[in-house]
Coordinates of C-alpha atoms and ligand atoms in Angstrom, one line a residue:
M17 CA 11.2 -52.4 37.9
V18 CA 7.9 -54.3 37.0
G19 CA 8.3 -56.5 34.0
L20 CA 11.4 -57.2 31.8
K21 CA 12.2 -54.9 29.2
K22 CA 14.9 -54.7 26.4
E23 CA 17.4 -52.2 26.9
I24 CA 19.9 -50.5 24.7
R25 CA 22.9 -49.3 26.6
I26 CA 24.1 -46.0 25.6
G27 CA 28.0 -44.5 26.0
M28 CA 27.9 -40.9 25.6
V29 CA 31.0 -38.8 24.6
G30 CA 30.8 -35.1 25.8
Y31 CA 28.6 -34.0 29.0
K32 CA 27.9 -30.3 28.6
F33 CA 25.0 -28.7 26.9
M34 CA 23.8 -31.1 24.6
G35 CA 25.3 -34.0 27.1
K36 CA 22.6 -32.5 29.6
A37 CA 19.9 -32.2 27.0
H38 CA 20.4 -35.9 25.8
S39 CA 20.8 -37.4 29.5
H40 CA 17.4 -35.7 30.4
A41 CA 16.0 -37.2 27.1
Y42 CA 17.3 -40.8 27.8
R43 CA 15.8 -40.4 31.2
D44 CA 12.6 -38.8 30.3
A45 CA 11.7 -41.3 27.3
P46 CA 10.4 -44.1 28.9
F47 CA 8.9 -42.1 31.7
F48 CA 6.3 -40.7 29.0
F49 CA 6.3 -43.1 26.2
K50 CA 5.8 -47.0 26.2
L51 CA 8.7 -48.3 24.6
G52 CA 9.6 -51.6 23.4
L53 CA 13.3 -50.7 24.0
N54 CA 14.6 -48.6 26.7
P55 CA 17.7 -46.6 26.7
V56 CA 20.3 -47.2 29.6
R57 CA 22.3 -44.5 30.9
Q58 CA 25.6 -46.7 30.8
A59 CA 28.6 -44.6 30.5
I60 CA 29.2 -41.0 30.0
C61 CA 32.8 -39.6 28.5
G62 CA 34.7 -36.7 28.8
R63 CA 38.5 -36.0 29.3
N64 CA 38.1 -33.9 32.8
E65 CA 37.9 -36.8 35.3
D66 CA 36.2 -34.4 37.8
G67 CA 34.0 -32.8 35.3
V68 CA 32.6 -36.3 34.1
R69 CA 32.2 -37.6 37.5
E70 CA 30.2 -34.7 38.3
A71 CA 28.0 -35.0 35.2
A72 CA 27.7 -38.9 35.6
E73 CA 26.6 -38.2 39.2
Q74 CA 24.0 -35.2 38.2
Y75 CA 22.8 -37.2 35.2
G76 CA 22.4 -40.3 36.5
W77 CA 24.6 -42.4 34.3
N78 CA 26.0 -46.0 35.6
S79 CA 29.9 -45.2 35.1
Y80 CA 32.2 -42.7 33.5
E81 CA 34.9 -43.3 31.0
T82 CA 38.1 -40.6 30.4
D83 CA 38.9 -41.9 27.1
W84 CA 36.1 -42.5 24.2
R85 CA 38.2 -45.3 22.6
E86 CA 37.9 -47.4 25.9
L87 CA 34.1 -46.2 25.8
I88 CA 33.5 -47.8 22.3
A89 CA 35.5 -50.6 23.5
R90 CA 33.1 -51.6 26.1
D91 CA 31.3 -54.6 25.4
D92 CA 28.5 -53.4 27.5
I93 CA 27.5 -50.4 25.2
D94 CA 25.5 -50.5 22.4
L95 CA 25.3 -47.4 21.0
I96 CA 27.3 -44.4 21.0
D97 CA 25.9 -40.5 21.3
I98 CA 28.5 -38.1 20.2
V99 CA 28.2 -34.6 21.9
T100 CA 31.4 -33.2 21.2
P101 CA 32.3 -30.4 19.5
N102 CA 32.2 -31.1 15.6
N103 CA 35.8 -31.2 15.2
N104 CA 35.6 -34.7 16.9
H105 CA 32.3 -36.0 15.4
A106 CA 34.0 -37.9 12.3
E107 CA 36.8 -39.7 14.3
I108 CA 34.6 -41.2 16.9
A109 CA 31.4 -41.9 14.5
I110 CA 33.5 -43.8 12.4
T111 CA 35.5 -45.8 15.1
A112 CA 32.2 -46.5 16.8
A113 CA 30.8 -48.1 13.4
E114 CA 33.9 -50.1 13.0
A115 CA 33.3 -51.3 16.5
G116 CA 29.8 -52.5 15.4
K117 CA 28.0 -49.8 17.9
H118 CA 25.1 -47.8 16.7
V119 CA 25.6 -44.0 16.3
F120 CA 23.7 -41.0 17.5
C121 CA 25.2 -37.6 16.5
E122 CA 25.0 -34.2 17.3
K123 CA 24.4 -31.6 14.7
P124 CA 25.8 -30.7 12.1
L125 CA 26.9 -34.2 11.2
A126 CA 30.3 -33.3 10.4
M127 CA 32.8 -30.1 9.6
T128 CA 32.9 -30.7 6.1
L129 CA 30.8 -32.6 3.1
E130 CA 34.1 -35.1 2.8
E131 CA 34.2 -36.0 6.5
S132 CA 30.1 -36.6 6.6
K133 CA 30.7 -39.1 3.5
R134 CA 32.9 -41.0 5.5
M135 CA 30.7 -41.2 8.4
L136 CA 27.7 -42.1 6.2
E137 CA 30.0 -44.9 4.3
A138 CA 31.0 -45.9 7.8
V139 CA 27.8 -46.5 9.2
E140 CA 26.2 -48.3 5.9
K141 CA 29.4 -50.4 5.6
N142 CA 29.1 -51.6 8.9
N143 CA 25.3 -51.9 9.1
V144 CA 24.8 -49.9 12.3
I145 CA 21.9 -47.7 13.0
H146 CA 22.3 -43.9 12.5
M147 CA 20.9 -40.9 13.7
V148 CA 21.6 -37.2 13.8
N149 CA 20.3 -34.7 16.3
Y150 CA 18.0 -32.3 14.3
N151 CA 15.7 -31.8 17.5
Y152 CA 13.5 -29.1 16.3
R153 CA 11.6 -31.7 13.7
F154 CA 10.2 -33.1 16.6
S155 CA 8.3 -30.4 18.0
P156 CA 4.9 -31.4 18.0
A157 CA 3.7 -28.2 16.2
V158 CA 6.4 -28.9 13.3
Q159 CA 5.2 -32.7 13.1
Y160 CA 1.8 -31.1 13.2
A161 CA 2.7 -28.7 9.8
K162 CA 4.1 -31.8 8.6
K163 CA 1.0 -33.4 8.5
L164 CA -0.9 -30.5 7.5
I165 CA 1.4 -30.4 4.4
D166 CA 1.7 -34.1 3.3
E167 CA -2.4 -34.2 3.8
G168 CA -2.4 -31.0 0.8
R169 CA -4.0 -28.9 3.3
I170 CA -1.5 -26.2 2.2
G171 CA -1.5 -27.4 -1.4
K172 CA 1.4 -26.4 -3.5
I173 CA 4.0 -24.8 -2.0
F174 CA 5.6 -21.4 -3.0
H175 CA 7.5 -20.1 -0.6
I176 CA 9.8 -20.8 2.5
R177 CA 10.9 -17.9 4.5
A178 CA 13.0 -19.2 7.4
N179 CA 15.5 -17.4 9.7
Y180 CA 17.2 -18.7 12.9
L181 CA 18.4 -15.4 14.8
Q182 CA 20.3 -15.2 17.8
D183 CA 22.4 -12.3 19.5
W184 CA 24.4 -13.9 21.9
I185 CA 28.0 -12.8 20.4
M186 CA 27.1 -9.3 19.4
N187 CA 29.6 -7.8 22.2
P188 CA 33.0 -7.4 20.2
D189 CA 35.0 -8.5 23.9
F190 CA 32.9 -11.8 23.6
P191 CA 35.9 -14.4 23.5
L192 CA 36.4 -17.4 20.6
V193 CA 34.4 -20.1 22.3
W194 CA 34.6 -23.3 20.6
R195 CA 31.4 -22.5 18.4
L196 CA 33.5 -19.5 16.8
E197 CA 36.6 -21.6 16.6
K198 CA 37.0 -22.7 12.6
S199 CA 39.3 -25.6 13.4
V200 CA 37.0 -26.8 16.1
S201 CA 33.2 -25.9 14.4
G202 CA 34.1 -25.8 10.8
S203 CA 31.7 -22.8 10.5
G204 CA 29.7 -20.2 12.3
S205 CA 26.1 -19.3 12.5
H206 CA 26.0 -21.7 8.9
G207 CA 26.6 -24.9 10.6
D208 CA 25.1 -24.1 14.2
L209 CA 21.8 -22.5 12.7
A210 CA 21.3 -22.5 9.2
A211 CA 22.0 -26.3 9.2
H212 CA 18.8 -26.3 11.5
L213 CA 16.7 -24.4 8.7
I214 CA 17.9 -26.8 6.2
D215 CA 16.4 -29.6 7.9
L216 CA 13.4 -28.1 8.4
A217 CA 13.2 -27.2 4.8
R218 CA 13.7 -30.5 3.6
F219 CA 11.5 -32.2 6.1
L220 CA 8.5 -29.8 5.3
V221 CA 9.2 -28.6 1.7
G222 CA 11.4 -31.0 -0.1
E223 CA 15.0 -31.3 -1.7
F224 CA 16.7 -28.2 -2.6
D225 CA 17.8 -27.7 -6.5
E226 CA 20.3 -24.8 -6.0
V227 CA 21.1 -22.1 -3.8
S228 CA 23.0 -18.7 -3.8
G229 CA 24.3 -17.0 -0.3
M230 CA 26.7 -15.0 1.3
L231 CA 28.5 -15.2 4.8
E232 CA 30.0 -12.1 6.8
T233 CA 32.1 -12.0 9.7
F234 CA 31.2 -8.5 11.4
I235 CA 33.8 -8.5 14.0
K236 CA 37.2 -9.6 12.8
E237 CA 39.1 -10.2 15.9
R238 CA 37.9 -11.6 19.5
P239 CA 39.5 -12.3 22.9
A240 CA 40.9 -15.9 23.0
V241 CA 38.9 -17.9 25.7
E242 CA 40.3 -18.8 28.9
D243 CA 37.5 -20.9 30.4
S244 CA 34.4 -22.0 29.3
S245 CA 31.1 -23.0 30.3
G246 CA 27.6 -23.6 28.5
L247 CA 27.6 -21.2 25.3
S248 CA 30.0 -18.6 26.7
G249 CA 33.5 -18.0 28.5
V250 CA 35.8 -16.0 29.9
A251 CA 37.8 -13.6 27.6
S252 CA 41.5 -13.2 27.9
T253 CA 42.7 -9.6 28.2
T254 CA 46.0 -10.0 26.3
D255 CA 45.4 -12.7 23.6
F256 CA 43.5 -11.6 20.4
R257 CA 42.8 -13.9 17.8
K258 CA 41.2 -13.5 14.0
V259 CA 37.7 -14.8 13.6
E260 CA 37.5 -17.3 10.9
V261 CA 33.9 -18.3 11.1
D262 CA 30.8 -16.6 9.9
D263 CA 28.6 -14.5 11.9
A264 CA 25.7 -14.5 9.6
S265 CA 24.7 -16.9 6.7
I266 CA 22.0 -15.8 4.2
F267 CA 21.0 -17.3 1.0
L268 CA 18.4 -17.8 -1.6
A269 CA 17.4 -21.3 -2.7
K270 CA 15.2 -22.8 -5.4
F271 CA 13.2 -26.4 -4.7
K272 CA 13.2 -29.4 -6.8
N273 CA 9.1 -28.8 -6.7
G274 CA 9.4 -25.2 -8.1
A275 CA 9.3 -23.6 -4.5
L276 CA 11.4 -20.7 -3.5
G277 CA 13.1 -20.2 -0.3
T278 CA 14.9 -17.5 1.7
F279 CA 17.1 -18.2 4.7
E280 CA 19.0 -16.1 7.3
A281 CA 20.7 -17.7 10.0
T282 CA 22.6 -14.8 12.5
R283 CA 23.9 -14.4 15.8
F284 CA 23.5 -10.6 15.0
A285 CA 19.9 -10.3 15.5
G286 CA 19.8 -8.2 18.5
G287 CA 16.9 -8.9 21.0
N288 CA 16.3 -12.4 19.4
R289 CA 17.7 -15.1 21.9
N290 CA 16.9 -18.3 19.9
A291 CA 14.5 -17.6 17.0
N292 CA 14.1 -20.0 14.8
K293 CA 11.2 -19.5 12.6
F294 CA 9.7 -20.3 9.5
E295 CA 6.8 -19.3 7.3
I296 CA 5.5 -21.7 4.6
N297 CA 3.0 -20.2 2.0
G298 CA 1.0 -22.4 -0.3
E299 CA -1.8 -22.4 -2.8
K300 CA -4.5 -23.3 -0.1
G301 CA -2.9 -21.6 3.2
S302 CA -0.1 -20.6 5.0
I303 CA 1.9 -22.0 8.1
K304 CA 4.2 -20.1 10.6
W305 CA 6.1 -21.6 13.4
N306 CA 8.9 -20.1 16.1
A307 CA 10.7 -22.4 18.4
E308 CA 10.7 -19.4 20.9
N309 CA 6.7 -20.6 21.3
L310 CA 7.3 -23.9 20.1
N311 CA 3.6 -25.1 21.3
E312 CA 2.0 -22.9 18.8
L313 CA 1.5 -22.9 15.0
D314 CA -0.3 -20.4 13.0
V315 CA -2.4 -21.6 10.4
Y316 CA -4.2 -19.7 7.5
F317 CA -6.2 -21.6 5.2
A318 CA -7.8 -19.8 1.9
S319 CA -11.1 -21.6 2.0
D320 CA -12.0 -19.6 5.2
E321 CA -15.1 -17.9 4.7
E322 CA -14.9 -14.3 4.2
G323 CA -14.6 -11.9 6.8
L324 CA -13.3 -14.9 9.1
Q325 CA -10.0 -15.3 7.0
G326 CA -6.7 -14.7 8.8
F327 CA -4.2 -16.4 10.7
R328 CA -5.5 -18.7 13.6
K329 CA -3.0 -19.9 16.5
I330 CA -3.1 -23.6 17.2
N331 CA -1.8 -24.7 20.5
C332 CA -0.3 -28.0 19.4
T333 CA -1.3 -29.9 22.6
E334 CA -4.4 -31.6 22.0
E335 CA -4.6 -35.3 22.0
S336 CA -4.6 -35.5 18.2
H337 CA -1.3 -33.7 18.3
P338 CA 1.8 -35.6 17.5
Y339 CA 3.6 -36.7 20.4
A340 CA 1.0 -34.3 22.9
N341 CA -1.0 -36.9 24.5
A342 CA 2.1 -38.6 25.9
Y343 CA 2.4 -35.6 28.0
W344 CA -0.2 -33.5 29.7
P345 CA -3.6 -32.5 29.1
A346 CA -4.4 -30.1 26.3
A347 CA -2.8 -26.6 26.9
H348 CA -0.6 -27.9 29.5
I349 CA 2.6 -27.1 27.5
I350 CA 6.0 -28.9 26.7
G351 CA 9.2 -27.2 26.4
Y352 CA 12.7 -27.7 24.6
E353 CA 13.9 -30.5 26.0
H354 CA 10.7 -32.4 25.1
T355 CA 11.9 -32.3 21.1
F356 CA 14.9 -34.1 22.6
I357 CA 12.6 -36.7 24.4
N358 CA 10.6 -37.1 21.2
L359 CA 13.7 -37.6 19.0
I360 CA 15.0 -40.3 21.1
V361 CA 11.6 -42.1 21.2
E362 CA 12.3 -42.5 17.5
L363 CA 15.8 -43.2 17.8
M364 CA 14.6 -46.3 20.0
K365 CA 11.8 -47.2 17.6
G366 CA 14.1 -46.9 14.7
L367 CA 16.5 -49.6 16.9
E368 CA 13.7 -51.8 17.6
R369 CA 12.6 -52.3 14.0
G370 CA 16.4 -52.1 12.4
E371 CA 16.0 -48.6 10.7
S372 CA 17.6 -45.7 10.8
T373 CA 14.8 -43.1 11.2
S374 CA 15.2 -39.9 9.6
P375 CA 17.2 -37.4 10.4
N376 CA 19.9 -39.9 9.8
F377 CA 23.3 -39.8 8.2
V378 CA 21.9 -39.3 4.7
D379 CA 20.0 -36.4 5.8
G380 CA 23.3 -35.0 7.7
Y381 CA 25.6 -35.8 4.5
I382 CA 22.6 -33.9 2.4
N383 CA 22.4 -31.2 4.7
Q384 CA 26.3 -30.6 4.7
A385 CA 26.2 -30.7 0.9
I386 CA 23.6 -27.7 0.8
M387 CA 25.8 -26.0 3.4
E388 CA 28.9 -26.4 1.4
A389 CA 27.1 -25.4 -2.0
V390 CA 26.1 -22.1 0.0
E391 CA 29.8 -21.6 1.0
K392 CA 31.1 -22.0 -2.6
S393 CA 28.2 -19.8 -3.5
S394 CA 29.6 -17.1 -1.1
E395 CA 33.2 -17.2 -1.8
N396 CA 32.4 -17.2 -6.0
K397 CA 29.1 -15.2 -5.9
T398 CA 27.4 -18.0 -7.9
W399 CA 24.3 -20.0 -7.9
E400 CA 25.3 -23.9 -6.9
K401 CA 23.4 -27.0 -8.1
I402 CA 23.0 -29.2 -4.9
D403 CA 23.5 -32.3 -7.3
K404 CA 26.8 -31.5 -8.1
Y405 CA 27.6 -31.9 -4.3
I406 CA 26.1 -35.3 -3.6
E407 CA 27.5 -38.4 -4.7
E408 CA 25.1 -40.3 -7.4
E409 CA 24.6 -43.3 -5.4
I410 CA 23.1 -41.4 -2.3
Ligands
SOE15 C1 24.1 -22.1 20.0 O1 23.9 -21.5 19.1 C2 22.6 -23.4 20.1 O2 23.0 -23.9 21.3 C3 22.6 -24.4 18.8 O3 24.0 -24.7 19.0 C4 21.8 -25.3 18.9 O4 21.9 -26.0 17.7 C5 20.4 -24.4 18.7 O5 19.3 -25.1 18.7 C6 20.3 -23.4 19.8 O6 21.6 -22.6 19.8

């Protein structure tokens, strides 16, 4: 390597779908961006030794561990990255913070609001940097939407209409993989998908005031899972279990700035593989985005001359678009994995400045409060004020 660079040595717990996405982002962040602090893939951790060794080789990690407590105890690790299923986030994050390690955690931050509160307290008390992987914020088009909103180009916001539509569990024979197992995931489409919508809405529109929603489970019983890989798994032919998480989460929201929101997160929207979408309408214009075409932003300005009014499609790959000039010339598009790279760049910059870049554990905690309020409202058929769920000192 030419020149000496400061390094941050990563220890990552977990190595499957998100492990692959994070590993790739650590590898490519210093390739595309000039960073003051470079992430080093120091050690990867998983319980299955053959699996974790293979992942270490394939994803370019310097070493591996099979016990996350030993990983945290190593003095050649500066930051713990948690890409495990949700039921492990709290214990690993709190242990890491108490050992003085910075923490980067997959979304949703925790299984419950109470857990996320303890995680936030631990990182604050131990003065470590923290961040949560709400990666879609870091798509150049979403960052550009934020810029247009902040510059007042859309004016006062009236509506956000956000939906996250998938269809990968519609077959009733699809097994109870961890994302459908309440004791492991905490919730279904709610924590997996609606959490992303909540993060995007907080980022672009502002703070939630109150919510009212409903969660539904369409398939009440599914085969147990015998072996899993990626999102799917092998279904048992004899063992059937009750499904305790939601298949769909739908809610209405009122924002503190007066905007109204409608949200729909479902794994039962046939034909939609990963359609994470929003439309925002303001007094001066509107913005639309869909993660399935993540480079594009549809923008409408009410000030356009009559006859030419309508949505225009912007390919957010020009030099002036956020992050875009680090990659390729205009219209040489980027993809899903680049949202992770851009986030890692911000994590590194935050570490360099000594600041926990947003979305951090405060954002993760507030997100969890909104999710919990929707769950309560679904149970009790009520409207729930968000401030009731958030501790005053936050
Ligand atoms: C599965 O539903 C999943 O991979 C989520 O866990 C991710 O957070 C989402 O971005 C894509 O879909």
